[in-house]
Amino acid sequence: MDNNVIDWPAMRDYVGIIKEIIVALAALSAAIFAYLGLSTWRKELKGKSEYEKAKDVLKAVYKVKEGFKHVRNPVIWSYEYPEEMRDHWGHLKKGTEYEGTAHVYEQRWKVLSEAFNGLEEKTLEAQVEWGPEFENVIRPLRECRAELMVTLQMMLERKKHPEEFTKMTMEESQKERSVLNYLGADSDFDKFTPQINAAIAEFENKLRPHIQR
């Protein structure tokens, strides 16, 4: 047999095998790249989902912060009082101090309540995303809301039944005004705003890492 003669049938068999190997390797490579691409896509999607969720929760937190400021605005504008309770100067008529003031804070509280309901919902979603430990983050803010509510109720009760309350000490009066009136975190007469800001910081510390990724 001539060694220079090529066995074409045998060569065709080899070519067929090589083609099958190449096709198999191509399919395997495609599968690997598809898996890697899907894994990357899933990571990107999860990262985007966490980013959007963290941003939504933080927006809800800042709405609550503004809600606190709204309730604690030290200035009551004449238009906040019911029209029938205002005199021609825009002040409350005599004998309507309780009803008029209660109306003002009832309307203001609706803003904070709506913002807080939104935050509660977003916090529940955050627990689904990041685990039940996120539930504890909102507790300091709830405590601030409770303290403000109790202080408001006590102030209104004194207006409603002044004869049933003894005169407040200067320290008690300052503490009440500190809770009821927003003067800024730098004010010596506002000890409540730093407390609210510290509660807000609990959220920021949890959420910033998800936003800054």
Tab-separated table of C-alpha atoms in Angstrom:
chain	number	residue	atom	x	y	z
A	1	MET	CA	0.000	0.000	0.000
A	2	ASP	CA	1.307	3.389	-1.002
A	3	ASN	CA	1.992	5.421	2.177
A	4	ASN	CA	1.330	8.613	0.232
A	5	VAL	CA	-2.219	7.610	-0.561
A	6	ILE	CA	-4.817	9.217	1.718
A	7	ASP	CA	-7.574	6.972	3.034
A	8	TRP	CA	-10.493	9.341	2.274
A	9	PRO	CA	-13.218	7.218	3.865
A	10	ALA	CA	-11.271	7.058	7.118
A	11	MET	CA	-10.521	10.788	6.907
A	12	ARG	CA	-14.222	11.532	6.478
A	13	ASP	CA	-14.906	9.580	9.660
A	14	TYR	CA	-12.320	11.660	11.533
A	15	VAL	CA	-13.736	14.874	10.139
A	16	GLY	CA	-17.202	13.838	11.241
A	17	ILE	CA	-15.952	13.071	14.747
A	18	ILE	CA	-14.053	16.364	14.921
A	19	LYS	CA	-17.140	18.242	13.779
A	20	GLU	CA	-19.211	16.577	16.456
A	21	ILE	CA	-16.588	17.472	19.063
A	22	ILE	CA	-16.498	21.084	17.881
A	23	VAL	CA	-20.306	21.310	17.913
A	24	ALA	CA	-20.399	19.772	21.392
A	25	LEU	CA	-17.733	22.173	22.663
A	26	ALA	CA	-19.562	25.115	21.110
A	27	ALA	CA	-22.798	24.052	22.767
A	28	LEU	CA	-20.993	23.619	26.092
A	29	SER	CA	-19.344	27.019	25.746
A	30	ALA	CA	-22.677	28.619	24.905
A	31	ALA	CA	-24.231	26.969	27.944
A	32	ILE	CA	-21.397	28.187	30.181
A	33	PHE	CA	-21.602	31.740	28.851
A	34	ALA	CA	-25.391	31.667	29.144
A	35	TYR	CA	-25.139	30.536	32.752
A	36	LEU	CA	-22.525	33.167	33.563
A	37	GLY	CA	-24.599	35.806	31.801
A	38	LEU	CA	-27.750	34.747	33.647
A	39	SER	CA	-25.888	34.743	36.959
A	40	THR	CA	-24.527	38.230	36.281
A	41	TRP	CA	-27.954	39.420	35.193
A	42	ARG	CA	-29.509	38.019	38.347
A	43	LYS	CA	-26.890	39.748	40.491
A	44	GLU	CA	-27.444	43.023	38.644
A	45	LEU	CA	-31.202	42.621	38.970
A	46	LYS	CA	-30.946	41.874	42.688
A	47	GLY	CA	-28.584	44.815	43.163
A	48	LYS	CA	-30.973	47.089	41.279
A	49	SER	CA	-33.919	45.747	43.275
A	50	GLU	CA	-32.116	46.376	46.568
A	51	TYR	CA	-31.065	49.839	45.405
A	52	GLU	CA	-34.602	50.831	44.437
A	53	LYS	CA	-36.107	49.368	47.591
A	54	ALA	CA	-33.544	51.039	49.847
A	55	LYS	CA	-34.154	54.352	48.092
A	56	ASP	CA	-37.934	53.982	48.492
A	57	VAL	CA	-37.623	53.211	52.201
A	58	LEU	CA	-35.307	56.173	52.733
A	59	LYS	CA	-37.729	58.480	50.916
A	60	ALA	CA	-40.493	57.252	53.232
A	61	VAL	CA	-38.252	57.937	56.239
A	62	TYR	CA	-37.622	61.509	55.131
A	63	LYS	CA	-41.360	62.052	54.619
A	64	VAL	CA	-41.848	61.054	58.252
A	65	LYS	CA	-39.094	63.463	59.240
A	66	GLU	CA	-40.920	66.270	57.450
A	67	GLY	CA	-44.166	65.098	59.061
A	68	PHE	CA	-42.646	65.610	62.502
A	69	LYS	CA	-41.584	69.116	61.502
A	70	HIS	CA	-45.073	69.861	60.213
A	71	VAL	CA	-46.727	68.854	63.487
A	72	ARG	CA	-44.094	70.655	65.558
A	73	ASN	CA	-44.177	73.936	63.659
A	74	PRO	CA	-44.052	76.496	66.490
A	75	VAL	CA	-46.147	78.954	64.475
A	76	ILE	CA	-49.890	78.413	64.106
A	77	TRP	CA	-51.178	80.393	61.132
A	78	SER	CA	-54.617	81.949	61.295
A	79	TYR	CA	-55.858	79.914	58.320
A	80	GLU	CA	-55.236	76.724	60.311
A	81	TYR	CA	-58.012	77.651	62.730
A	82	PRO	CA	-61.634	76.989	61.749
A	83	GLU	CA	-63.054	80.138	60.175
A	84	GLU	CA	-65.965	80.361	62.610
A	85	MET	CA	-63.532	80.370	65.557
A	86	ARG	CA	-61.398	83.264	64.289
A	87	ASP	CA	-61.850	86.892	65.175
A	88	HIS	CA	-61.154	89.682	62.682
A	89	TRP	CA	-57.467	89.605	63.693
A	90	GLY	CA	-57.189	85.917	62.835
A	91	HIS	CA	-56.856	84.888	66.468
A	92	LEU	CA	-59.021	82.370	68.264
A	93	LYS	CA	-62.152	83.794	69.821
A	94	LYS	CA	-62.381	83.634	73.579
A	95	GLY	CA	-63.662	80.287	74.773
A	96	THR	CA	-62.496	78.383	71.682
A	97	GLU	CA	-58.859	77.873	72.691
A	98	TYR	CA	-59.199	74.132	73.149
A	99	GLU	CA	-61.385	73.382	70.101
A	100	GLY	CA	-59.327	75.608	67.817
A	101	THR	CA	-55.949	74.285	68.951
A	102	ALA	CA	-57.192	70.684	68.854
A	103	HIS	CA	-58.379	71.218	65.272
A	104	VAL	CA	-54.962	72.538	64.225
A	105	TYR	CA	-53.042	69.596	65.625
A	106	GLU	CA	-55.587	67.076	64.398
A	107	GLN	CA	-55.058	68.305	60.836
A	108	ARG	CA	-51.297	68.461	61.237
A	109	TRP	CA	-51.205	64.965	62.687
A	110	LYS	CA	-52.867	63.571	59.552
A	111	VAL	CA	-49.733	64.491	57.574
A	112	LEU	CA	-47.463	62.632	59.991
A	113	SER	CA	-49.854	59.694	60.219
A	114	GLU	CA	-50.013	59.295	56.440
A	115	ALA	CA	-46.222	59.449	56.174
A	116	PHE	CA	-45.826	56.933	58.989
A	117	ASN	CA	-48.282	54.507	57.371
A	118	GLY	CA	-46.189	54.668	54.204
A	119	LEU	CA	-43.019	53.973	56.166
A	120	GLU	CA	-44.599	51.034	57.978
A	121	GLU	CA	-45.482	49.501	54.609
A	122	LYS	CA	-41.985	50.074	53.202
A	123	THR	CA	-40.424	48.674	56.374
A	124	LEU	CA	-42.481	45.497	55.951
A	125	GLU	CA	-41.174	45.176	52.384
A	126	ALA	CA	-37.637	45.712	53.688
A	127	GLN	CA	-38.097	42.830	56.110
A	128	VAL	CA	-38.996	40.589	53.174
A	129	GLU	CA	-35.869	41.758	51.315
A	130	TRP	CA	-33.309	41.839	54.142
A	131	GLY	CA	-34.739	39.769	56.968
A	132	PRO	CA	-36.744	40.227	60.189
A	133	GLU	CA	-33.910	42.086	61.935
A	134	PHE	CA	-34.935	45.157	59.906
A	135	GLU	CA	-38.108	45.358	62.010
A	136	ASN	CA	-36.142	46.788	64.935
A	137	VAL	CA	-34.962	49.769	62.897
A	138	ILE	CA	-38.307	51.561	63.059
A	139	ARG	CA	-38.823	51.206	66.818
A	140	PRO	CA	-36.961	54.386	67.909
A	141	LEU	CA	-39.029	56.397	65.430
A	142	ARG	CA	-42.233	54.863	66.781
A	143	GLU	CA	-41.145	55.889	70.265
A	144	CYS	CA	-40.662	59.474	69.069
A	145	ARG	CA	-44.149	59.480	67.583
A	146	ALA	CA	-45.620	58.121	70.830
A	147	GLU	CA	-43.825	60.758	72.911
A	148	LEU	CA	-45.068	63.552	70.669
A	149	MET	CA	-48.623	62.196	70.779
A	150	VAL	CA	-48.677	61.936	74.573
A	151	THR	CA	-47.227	65.438	74.969
A	152	LEU	CA	-49.826	66.854	72.583
A	153	GLN	CA	-52.658	65.125	74.414
A	154	MET	CA	-51.472	66.443	77.771
A	155	MET	CA	-51.216	69.986	76.409
A	156	LEU	CA	-54.720	69.798	74.945
A	157	GLU	CA	-56.154	68.324	78.127
A	158	ARG	CA	-54.821	71.269	80.081
A	159	LYS	CA	-56.532	73.629	77.651
A	160	LYS	CA	-59.773	71.693	77.941
A	161	HIS	CA	-59.741	71.329	81.737
A	162	PRO	CA	-57.324	73.953	83.104
A	163	GLU	CA	-58.892	73.737	86.560
A	164	GLU	CA	-57.851	70.107	86.935
A	165	PHE	CA	-54.137	70.719	86.456
A	166	THR	CA	-51.605	72.313	88.742
A	167	LYS	CA	-49.286	74.920	87.338
A	168	MET	CA	-46.326	73.422	85.481
A	169	THR	CA	-42.815	73.944	86.779
A	170	MET	CA	-40.371	75.777	84.537
A	171	GLU	CA	-38.556	72.515	83.843
A	172	GLU	CA	-41.797	70.764	82.853
A	173	SER	CA	-42.794	73.669	80.645
A	174	GLN	CA	-39.434	73.712	78.886
A	175	LYS	CA	-39.569	69.976	78.301
A	176	GLU	CA	-43.050	70.227	76.802
A	177	ARG	CA	-42.087	73.081	74.493
A	178	SER	CA	-38.977	71.166	73.465
A	179	VAL	CA	-41.145	68.286	72.260
A	180	LEU	CA	-43.927	70.360	70.710
A	181	ASN	CA	-41.855	73.021	68.944
A	182	TYR	CA	-39.340	72.383	66.196
A	183	LEU	CA	-36.460	74.835	66.588
A	184	GLY	CA	-33.668	72.810	64.971
A	185	ALA	CA	-31.075	70.318	66.149
A	186	ASP	CA	-28.675	73.105	67.133
A	187	SER	CA	-31.103	74.836	69.480
A	188	ASP	CA	-30.604	74.505	73.223
A	189	PHE	CA	-34.394	74.674	73.575
A	190	ASP	CA	-35.076	71.739	71.252
A	191	LYS	CA	-33.967	68.428	72.746
A	192	PHE	CA	-36.470	66.395	70.740
A	193	THR	CA	-35.161	67.016	67.221
A	194	PRO	CA	-31.796	65.288	67.934
A	195	GLN	CA	-33.799	62.336	69.240
A	196	ILE	CA	-35.761	62.173	65.981
A	197	ASN	CA	-32.583	62.566	63.930
A	198	ALA	CA	-30.954	59.701	65.830
A	199	ALA	CA	-33.955	57.518	64.996
A	200	ILE	CA	-33.674	58.555	61.320
A	201	ALA	CA	-29.968	57.657	61.398
A	202	GLU	CA	-30.918	54.073	62.292
A	203	PHE	CA	-32.504	53.786	58.852
A	204	GLU	CA	-29.676	55.589	57.080
A	205	ASN	CA	-27.058	53.265	58.569
A	206	LYS	CA	-29.007	50.243	57.332
A	207	LEU	CA	-29.893	51.569	53.904
A	208	ARG	CA	-26.843	53.534	52.720
A	209	PRO	CA	-24.779	50.398	51.952
A	210	HIS	CA	-27.518	49.230	49.557
A	211	ILE	CA	-27.680	52.618	47.837
A	212	GLN	CA	-23.916	53.183	47.522
A	213	ARG	CA	-23.160	49.849	45.856
